[in-house]
Short mmCIF file of C-alpha atoms in Angstrom, two decimals:
data_model
loop_
_atom_site.label_atom_id
_atom_site.label_comp_id
_atom_site.label_asym_id
_atom_site.label_seq_id
_atom_site.Cartn_x
_atom_site.Cartn_y
_atom_site.Cartn_z
CA MET J 1089 0.46 -0.29 0.57
CA GLY J 1090 1.79 3.09 -1.11
CA SER J 1091 -0.28 6.17 -2.36
CA LEU J 1092 -0.19 8.12 0.81
CA GLU J 1093 3.50 8.28 1.51
CA ASN J 1094 3.02 10.63 -1.87
CA THR J 1095 0.58 13.04 0.16
CA SER J 1096 2.00 12.71 3.36
CA LEU J 1097 5.69 13.39 1.54
CA GLN J 1098 5.05 16.55 -1.42
CA THR J 1099 3.76 19.50 0.56
CA THR J 1100 4.84 22.15 1.10
CA GLU J 1101 5.87 22.06 5.18
CA LYS J 1102 9.37 21.98 4.55
CA LEU J 1103 11.76 21.53 7.73
CA SER J 1104 14.54 23.84 8.59
CA GLU J 1105 17.60 22.57 7.36
CA GLU J 1106 19.62 22.63 11.01
CA ASN J 1107 16.57 20.17 11.17
CA LYS J 1108 16.30 17.90 9.41
CA THR J 1109 17.75 13.91 10.14
CA PRO J 1110 20.47 12.81 7.86
CA GLN J 1111 20.38 11.35 5.21
CA LEU J 1112 21.87 8.28 5.14
CA ILE J 1113 22.00 8.28 1.34
CA SER J 1114 21.86 11.28 -0.68
CA ASP J 1115 18.61 12.91 -2.59
CA GLU J 1116 19.85 12.30 -6.58
CA THR J 1117 20.18 8.35 -5.10
CA ALA J 1118 16.90 8.37 -3.92
CA LYS J 1119 15.89 9.69 -6.01
CA THR J 1120 16.55 7.23 -9.08
CA LEU J 1121 16.14 4.30 -6.95
CA SER J 1122 12.46 5.70 -6.30
CA THR J 1123 11.96 5.97 -10.11
CA VAL J 1124 13.17 2.35 -10.46
CA LEU J 1125 11.06 0.44 -7.85
CA GLN J 1126 7.55 2.90 -9.01
CA CYS J 1127 8.65 2.97 -12.07
CA GLY J 1128 10.18 0.18 -13.19
CA VAL J 1129 9.31 -3.10 -10.25
CA ALA J 1130 6.19 -2.55 -9.15
CA PRO J 1131 4.51 -1.82 -13.00
CA VAL J 1132 6.32 -5.40 -14.27
CA ILE J 1133 5.05 -7.04 -11.41
CA GLY J 1134 1.63 -5.28 -10.57
CA ILE J 1135 0.80 -6.07 -14.79
CA VAL J 1136 1.97 -9.83 -14.13
CA GLY J 1137 0.07 -9.90 -11.02
CA VAL J 1138 -3.30 -8.47 -12.65
CA VAL J 1139 -3.03 -11.43 -15.15
CA PHE J 1140 -1.98 -13.98 -12.71
CA ASN J 1141 -4.59 -13.24 -10.84
CA THR J 1142 -7.47 -12.97 -13.69
CA PHE J 1143 -6.75 -16.42 -14.62
CA SER J 1144 -7.12 -17.89 -10.30
CA ILE J 1145 -10.77 -15.95 -10.75
CA ILE J 1146 -11.73 -17.67 -14.28
CA VAL J 1147 -10.84 -20.95 -13.19
CA LEU J 1148 -12.62 -20.92 -10.25
CA LEU J 1149 -15.64 -19.28 -11.68
CA LYS J 1150 -15.43 -22.57 -13.84
CA HIS J 1151 -15.05 -25.15 -10.74
CA GLY J 1152 -18.62 -22.87 -8.94
CA LEU J 1153 -19.40 -21.12 -5.85
CA HIS J 1154 -20.55 -23.74 -4.17
CA LYS J 1155 -17.03 -24.27 -2.26
CA CYS J 1156 -16.35 -21.31 0.63
CA SER J 1157 -13.15 -21.94 -0.30
CA ASN J 1158 -13.51 -20.99 -3.93
CA ILE J 1159 -15.66 -17.66 -2.87
CA LEU J 1160 -12.40 -16.69 -0.47
CA LEU J 1161 -9.66 -17.36 -3.25
CA ILE J 1162 -11.93 -15.55 -5.42
CA SER J 1163 -12.31 -12.61 -3.16
CA LEU J 1164 -8.28 -12.42 -2.34
CA ALA J 1165 -8.30 -12.45 -6.44
CA PHE J 1166 -10.26 -9.78 -6.99
CA MET J 1167 -8.70 -7.61 -3.95
CA ASP J 1168 -4.93 -8.41 -5.00
CA ILE J 1169 -6.52 -6.69 -9.21
CA SER J 1170 -7.36 -3.75 -7.27
CA PHE J 1171 -4.62 -3.50 -5.11
CA LEU J 1172 -2.61 -3.86 -7.52
CA ILE J 1173 -4.54 -1.45 -9.06
CA GLY J 1174 -4.52 1.28 -7.25
CA TYR J 1175 -0.57 1.41 -5.97
CA ASN J 1176 -0.25 1.58 -9.68
CA SER J 1177 -1.79 4.47 -10.47
CA ILE J 1178 -0.84 6.67 -13.41
CA PRO J 1179 -2.11 9.91 -11.79
CA ASN J 1180 0.23 8.61 -8.78
CA LEU J 1181 2.90 8.31 -10.53
CA LEU J 1182 2.30 11.97 -12.38
CA TYR J 1183 1.99 13.51 -9.52
CA SER J 1184 4.45 12.30 -7.45
CA VAL J 1185 6.63 10.83 -10.14
CA GLN J 1186 7.15 13.26 -13.32
CA GLY J 1187 5.77 16.18 -11.23
CA GLY J 1188 8.09 15.97 -8.14
CA GLY J 1189 4.76 16.72 -6.45
CA ARG J 1190 2.56 18.32 -8.41
CA PHE J 1191 0.35 18.10 -11.06
CA MET J 1192 1.64 20.58 -13.95
CA TYR J 1193 -1.47 20.82 -16.11
CA SER J 1194 -3.86 23.06 -16.26
CA GLU J 1195 -6.56 23.20 -13.13
CA SER J 1196 -9.20 21.65 -15.13
CA VAL J 1197 -6.91 18.49 -16.14
CA SER J 1198 -5.68 18.82 -12.63
CA GLU J 1199 -8.78 18.44 -10.60
CA PHE J 1200 -9.35 15.35 -12.51
CA LEU J 1201 -6.17 14.05 -11.96
CA TYR J 1202 -6.85 14.61 -8.07
CA ALA J 1203 -10.02 12.94 -7.88
CA MET J 1204 -8.49 9.80 -9.89
CA TYR J 1205 -5.42 9.58 -7.73
CA LEU J 1206 -8.17 9.58 -4.25
CA VAL J 1207 -10.05 6.97 -5.34
CA PHE J 1208 -7.49 5.01 -6.71
CA LEU J 1209 -5.95 5.64 -3.04
CA VAL J 1210 -9.02 3.93 -1.72
CA MET J 1211 -8.95 0.92 -3.38
CA ASP J 1212 -5.07 0.77 -3.00
CA TYR J 1213 -5.49 1.14 0.50
CA SER J 1214 -9.49 -0.73 1.40
CA PHE J 1215 -8.56 -3.79 -1.16
CA GLY J 1216 -4.55 -4.58 0.10
CA LEU J 1217 -5.66 -4.50 3.62
CA SER J 1218 -8.53 -6.33 3.46
CA ALA J 1219 -6.69 -9.30 1.32
CA LEU J 1220 -4.42 -9.24 4.24
CA CYS J 1221 -7.53 -10.49 6.20
CA VAL J 1222 -8.44 -13.02 4.11
CA PRO J 1223 -5.94 -15.81 5.21
CA MET J 1224 -7.25 -15.66 8.14
CA LEU J 1225 -11.01 -16.78 7.40
CA ILE J 1226 -9.34 -19.42 5.06
CA THR J 1227 -7.72 -20.44 8.42
CA ILE J 1228 -10.71 -20.33 10.08
CA GLU J 1229 -12.34 -22.31 7.39
CA ARG J 1230 -10.00 -25.02 7.68
CA LEU J 1231 -9.90 -25.38 10.99
CA ILE J 1232 -13.70 -25.96 10.99
CA ALA J 1233 -13.25 -28.47 8.42
CA VAL J 1234 -10.48 -29.97 9.72
CA PHE J 1235 -11.76 -30.41 13.80
CA MET J 1236 -15.04 -29.89 12.83
CA PRO J 1237 -15.65 -31.63 9.44
CA LEU J 1238 -18.98 -33.17 10.40
CA LYS J 1239 -20.24 -29.98 11.20
CA PHE J 1240 -18.78 -27.62 8.78
CA GLY J 1241 -21.64 -27.57 6.52
CA GLN J 1242 -23.81 -26.10 8.88
CA ILE J 1243 -21.33 -23.59 10.34
CA ILE J 1244 -19.46 -21.77 7.22
CA THR J 1245 -22.02 -21.56 4.58
CA PRO J 1246 -21.50 -19.47 1.25
CA THR J 1247 -24.14 -16.71 2.65
CA ARG J 1248 -21.67 -16.17 5.51
CA THR J 1249 -18.81 -16.76 3.50
CA TRP J 1250 -19.82 -13.13 1.76
CA THR J 1251 -21.33 -11.93 4.72
CA VAL J 1252 -18.30 -11.90 6.59
CA ILE J 1253 -15.51 -10.44 3.16
CA GLY J 1254 -18.77 -8.19 2.50
CA ALA J 1255 -18.15 -6.77 5.88
CA ILE J 1256 -14.28 -6.40 5.53
CA VAL J 1257 -14.52 -4.61 2.55
CA VAL J 1258 -17.03 -2.53 3.41
CA PHE J 1259 -15.43 -1.34 7.26
CA TRP J 1260 -11.93 -0.59 5.16
CA LEU J 1261 -13.48 0.70 2.51
CA ALA J 1262 -15.50 3.72 4.53
CA THR J 1263 -12.32 4.25 6.79
CA MET J 1264 -9.62 4.73 3.91
CA THR J 1265 -12.51 7.13 2.71
CA TYR J 1266 -13.44 8.87 5.80
CA THR J 1267 -9.00 9.28 5.01
CA CYS J 1268 -9.14 11.41 1.82
CA PHE J 1269 -11.24 14.48 3.68
CA TRP J 1270 -7.73 14.86 5.30
CA TYR J 1271 -6.50 16.35 1.92
CA LYS J 1272 -7.84 18.72 -0.50
CA PHE J 1273 -6.69 20.18 -3.67
CA GLU J 1274 -5.19 23.93 -4.35
CA TYR J 1275 -3.91 25.60 -7.88
CA VAL J 1276 -1.63 27.70 -6.98
CA PHE J 1277 1.28 29.88 -8.69
CA ASP J 1278 4.68 28.00 -8.39
CA ASP J 1279 7.43 31.26 -8.71
CA ASN J 1280 10.46 28.34 -8.94
CA LEU J 1281 8.29 27.10 -11.90
CA ASN J 1282 7.25 30.42 -12.57
CA ARG J 1283 3.64 28.61 -13.71
CA SER J 1284 0.40 27.67 -11.38
CA VAL J 1285 0.41 23.63 -10.72
CA GLY J 1286 -1.99 21.27 -8.56
CA LEU J 1287 -1.09 20.32 -5.10
CA ILE J 1288 -2.02 18.28 -2.70
CA LEU J 1289 -2.00 19.00 0.68
CA LYS J 1290 -3.20 18.90 4.42
CA SER J 1291 -7.02 20.04 5.03
CA ASP J 1292 -8.67 21.63 7.95
CA LEU J 1293 -10.19 18.41 8.85
CA PHE J 1294 -6.57 16.50 9.36
CA TYR J 1295 -5.54 19.68 11.71
CA LYS J 1296 -8.73 19.02 13.77
CA ASP J 1297 -8.81 15.26 13.51
CA PHE J 1298 -4.97 15.42 14.75
CA HIS J 1299 -5.80 14.21 18.29
CA ALA J 1300 -8.25 11.38 17.26
CA ILE J 1301 -4.77 10.36 14.69
CA PRO J 1302 -2.93 7.79 16.85
CA LEU J 1303 -6.49 5.99 17.52
CA PHE J 1304 -6.42 5.44 13.54
CA ILE J 1305 -2.95 4.54 13.63
CA GLU J 1306 -3.59 1.85 16.25
CA ILE J 1307 -6.82 0.65 13.85
CA LEU J 1308 -4.13 0.15 10.78
CA PHE J 1309 -2.36 -1.07 12.49
CA SER J 1310 -4.78 -3.92 13.69
CA ILE J 1311 -3.96 -5.62 11.06
CA LYS J 1312 -1.01 -7.18 12.61
CA VAL J 1313 -4.01 -9.34 14.25
CA PRO J 1314 -5.09 -11.67 11.22
CA PRO J 1315 -0.92 -12.96 10.61
CA LEU J 1316 -1.33 -13.90 13.95
CA ILE J 1317 -4.77 -15.63 14.22
CA THR J 1318 -3.51 -17.40 10.97
CA VAL J 1319 0.14 -18.64 12.01
CA VAL J 1320 -1.87 -20.12 15.50
CA GLY J 1321 -4.69 -21.80 13.38
CA CYS J 1322 -2.43 -23.42 10.88
CA VAL J 1323 0.33 -25.02 13.74
CA ALA J 1324 -3.16 -26.39 14.66
CA ILE J 1325 -4.55 -27.67 12.02
CA ILE J 1326 -0.88 -29.32 11.49
CA VAL J 1327 -0.69 -30.57 14.24
CA LYS J 1328 -4.49 -31.98 13.92
CA VAL J 1329 -3.60 -33.49 9.97
CA LYS J 1330 -0.09 -35.35 11.73
CA ILE J 1331 -2.62 -36.98 14.57
CA THR J 1332 -5.10 -38.79 12.01
CA SER J 1333 -2.83 -38.90 9.60
CA ARG J 1334 -0.90 -41.27 12.47
CA LYS J 1335 -4.36 -42.99 13.03
CA ARG J 1336 -5.43 -44.18 10.03
CA SER J 1337 -1.33 -45.42 9.35
CA LYS J 1338 -2.16 -47.45 12.80
CA MET J 1339 -5.42 -48.95 11.09
CA THR J 1340 -4.66 -49.01 7.76
CA SER J 1341 -1.84 -51.48 5.47
CA SER J 1342 -1.69 -48.76 2.78
CA LYS J 1343 -0.01 -44.88 3.30
CA VAL J 1344 -2.93 -42.09 3.32
CA ALA J 1345 -2.66 -38.75 2.17
CA SER J 1346 -1.01 -36.09 5.22
CA THR J 1347 -3.82 -33.58 4.26
CA SER J 1348 -6.29 -33.08 1.15
CA LYS J 1349 -5.06 -31.53 -2.06
CA THR J 1350 -7.83 -28.35 -0.66
CA THR J 1351 -6.27 -28.35 2.35
CA GLN J 1352 -2.54 -27.81 1.15
CA THR J 1353 -2.79 -25.28 -1.26
CA LEU J 1354 -5.18 -22.67 1.37
CA LEU J 1355 -2.40 -23.87 3.91
CA THR J 1356 0.65 -23.26 1.45
CA VAL J 1357 -1.55 -19.72 0.08
CA CYS J 1358 -1.15 -19.15 4.04
CA MET J 1359 2.15 -20.03 4.78
CA ALA J 1360 3.60 -17.54 1.73
CA TYR J 1361 1.09 -14.54 3.39
CA LEU J 1362 2.82 -14.96 7.09
CA PHE J 1363 6.22 -15.39 4.96
CA MET J 1364 5.29 -11.41 3.90
CA CYS J 1365 4.19 -9.88 6.52
CA LEU J 1366 7.25 -11.34 8.48
CA ILE J 1367 9.31 -9.71 6.07
CA VAL J 1368 7.51 -5.90 5.91
CA ALA J 1369 7.24 -6.59 10.05
CA ILE J 1370 11.13 -5.95 10.22
CA PRO J 1371 11.98 -2.09 9.34
CA SER J 1372 8.97 -1.47 12.63
CA TYR J 1373 12.40 -2.84 14.81
CA LEU J 1374 14.62 -0.54 12.82
CA PRO J 1375 15.91 2.93 14.01
CA LYS J 1376 12.37 5.43 13.77
CA HIS J 1377 14.22 7.28 11.20
CA LEU J 1378 14.24 4.50 9.08
CA SER J 1379 10.97 3.30 8.91
CA ALA J 1380 8.86 6.13 10.88
CA TYR J 1381 6.74 6.71 7.61
CA SER J 1382 2.98 6.75 8.01
CA LEU J 1383 -0.48 9.07 6.76
CA THR J 1384 1.09 11.41 8.91
CA THR J 1385 5.01 12.00 8.33
CA ASP J 1386 6.41 14.87 6.62
CA ASN J 1387 10.04 14.30 6.91
CA ALA J 1388 10.56 11.53 6.73
CA THR J 1389 14.19 10.81 5.46
CA ASN J 1390 14.99 9.50 2.11
CA MET J 1391 16.11 5.85 3.76
CA ALA J 1392 12.71 5.14 5.12
CA ILE J 1393 10.94 5.86 1.82
CA ILE J 1394 13.15 3.69 -0.02
CA ILE J 1395 12.39 1.33 2.51
CA TYR J 1396 8.69 1.86 2.69
CA LYS J 1397 8.85 0.85 -1.58
CA ILE J 1398 10.28 -1.82 -1.28
CA MET J 1399 7.67 -3.17 1.48
CA ASN J 1400 5.34 -2.82 -0.69
CA ILE J 1401 6.78 -4.71 -3.73
CA ILE J 1402 6.91 -7.35 -1.54
CA VAL J 1403 2.93 -6.44 -0.86
CA SER J 1404 2.54 -6.58 -4.26
CA ILE J 1405 4.37 -10.19 -5.17
CA ASN J 1406 2.72 -11.37 -2.09
CA SER J 1407 -0.52 -10.34 -4.56
CA SER J 1408 0.56 -12.03 -7.24
CA TRP J 1409 1.94 -15.76 -6.53
CA ASN J 1410 -0.87 -17.14 -6.08
CA PHE J 1411 -1.90 -18.46 -9.13
CA LEU J 1412 1.51 -20.39 -9.22
CA VAL J 1413 0.65 -22.15 -6.06
CA TYR J 1414 -2.61 -23.67 -6.86
CA VAL J 1415 -1.34 -24.30 -10.64
CA GLY J 1416 2.08 -26.08 -8.82
CA LEU J 1417 -0.74 -27.94 -5.93
CA ASN J 1418 -3.81 -28.35 -7.41
CA LYS J 1419 -4.15 -30.75 -9.77
CA ASN J 1420 -7.90 -29.82 -10.48
CA PHE J 1421 -6.52 -27.01 -11.36
CA ARG J 1422 -4.26 -26.94 -12.98
CA ASP J 1423 -6.60 -29.07 -15.47
CA THR J 1424 -8.81 -27.15 -15.53
CA PHE J 1425 -5.71 -23.99 -16.25
CA LYS J 1426 -5.23 -26.24 -19.59
CA ASP J 1427 -8.39 -27.34 -20.69
CA ILE J 1428 -9.12 -24.04 -20.63
CA MET J 1429 -5.89 -22.14 -22.23
CA SER J 1430 -6.63 -25.49 -25.09
CA GLN J 1431 -10.28 -24.21 -25.54
CA LYS J 1432 -8.74 -20.30 -26.94
CA GLY J 1433 -6.13 -22.36 -28.99
CA CYS J 1434 -8.55 -23.88 -31.07
CA GLN J 1435 -11.07 -20.82 -30.88
CA ASN J 1436 -7.90 -18.91 -32.08
CA LYS J 1437 -6.64 -21.33 -35.36
CA LYS J 1438 -10.69 -21.50 -35.89
CA THR J 1439 -9.85 -17.34 -36.84
CA LEU J 1440 -7.33 -17.64 -38.60
CA THR J 1441 -8.25 -20.02 -40.85
#
């Protein structure tokens, strides 16, 4: 999630030189690295991720939505697509990279870009944060499937699954939409450029809410809870499956599969998610000038900016590779994907002939 850092940094509020934190890397180096990461690496990952997640949705829809696990995976793919599009939005690149913290266009065009900037910003954060909650739901669904298989169909239903997913999305959409009112658009004359430019500044509401911002940050970082539930749940599932497998192997002479393909696939998705969370959590243990980067930061160091962008790229990778997990571990998914691609190939041949 990385649109809001530009609105927090690209303001006219500048600290005096003597109060600035010493920079570990120069402004020029930071600008070059930032441009490469934001305009090169991130978009490539984003395009690949959107394609892969689209394939996942097509295959899972082919399998049907009667299984709650399919609903969860389709929802995750849709959230990942929305996050990747929001993070790599063109208005964000035009403002933060091409314009250097300004919209360098006419007032009407700049206002339109600002409006779209906010739309993509909400997509970035709300769907990105929603996606981080889905592995927790997957874990809970598998816990009930493993520990209460006879009551699973009564407890976990498609309607309840959609309801929980919808509630999570609505919560984060409402939360992040509200933060958009912390910013305002102004079209002002820039003496250095000798022309008028569009700026994104802090609004009066931001300063009114300033006392409540720490509480909002706590809500935002309550996202730490889902990984904890996921890791505890995954451990419990693995232990339960091992115990059940040993009991069955004693009762029969033949080997018994330790986990179903569905459970194995879903656990792998959760494990990949936990690995991403572990890496992304590392900056929180670094000194403040390397990791203090939030919605309210106006003076983040160059190193903090680069580390933040790297963390966002790691999140983007996590939002892009689930398709490979499905193809590698689930034969039904792999066969369905092959059938779809072969049908497309046949249709293309018929069109050419």
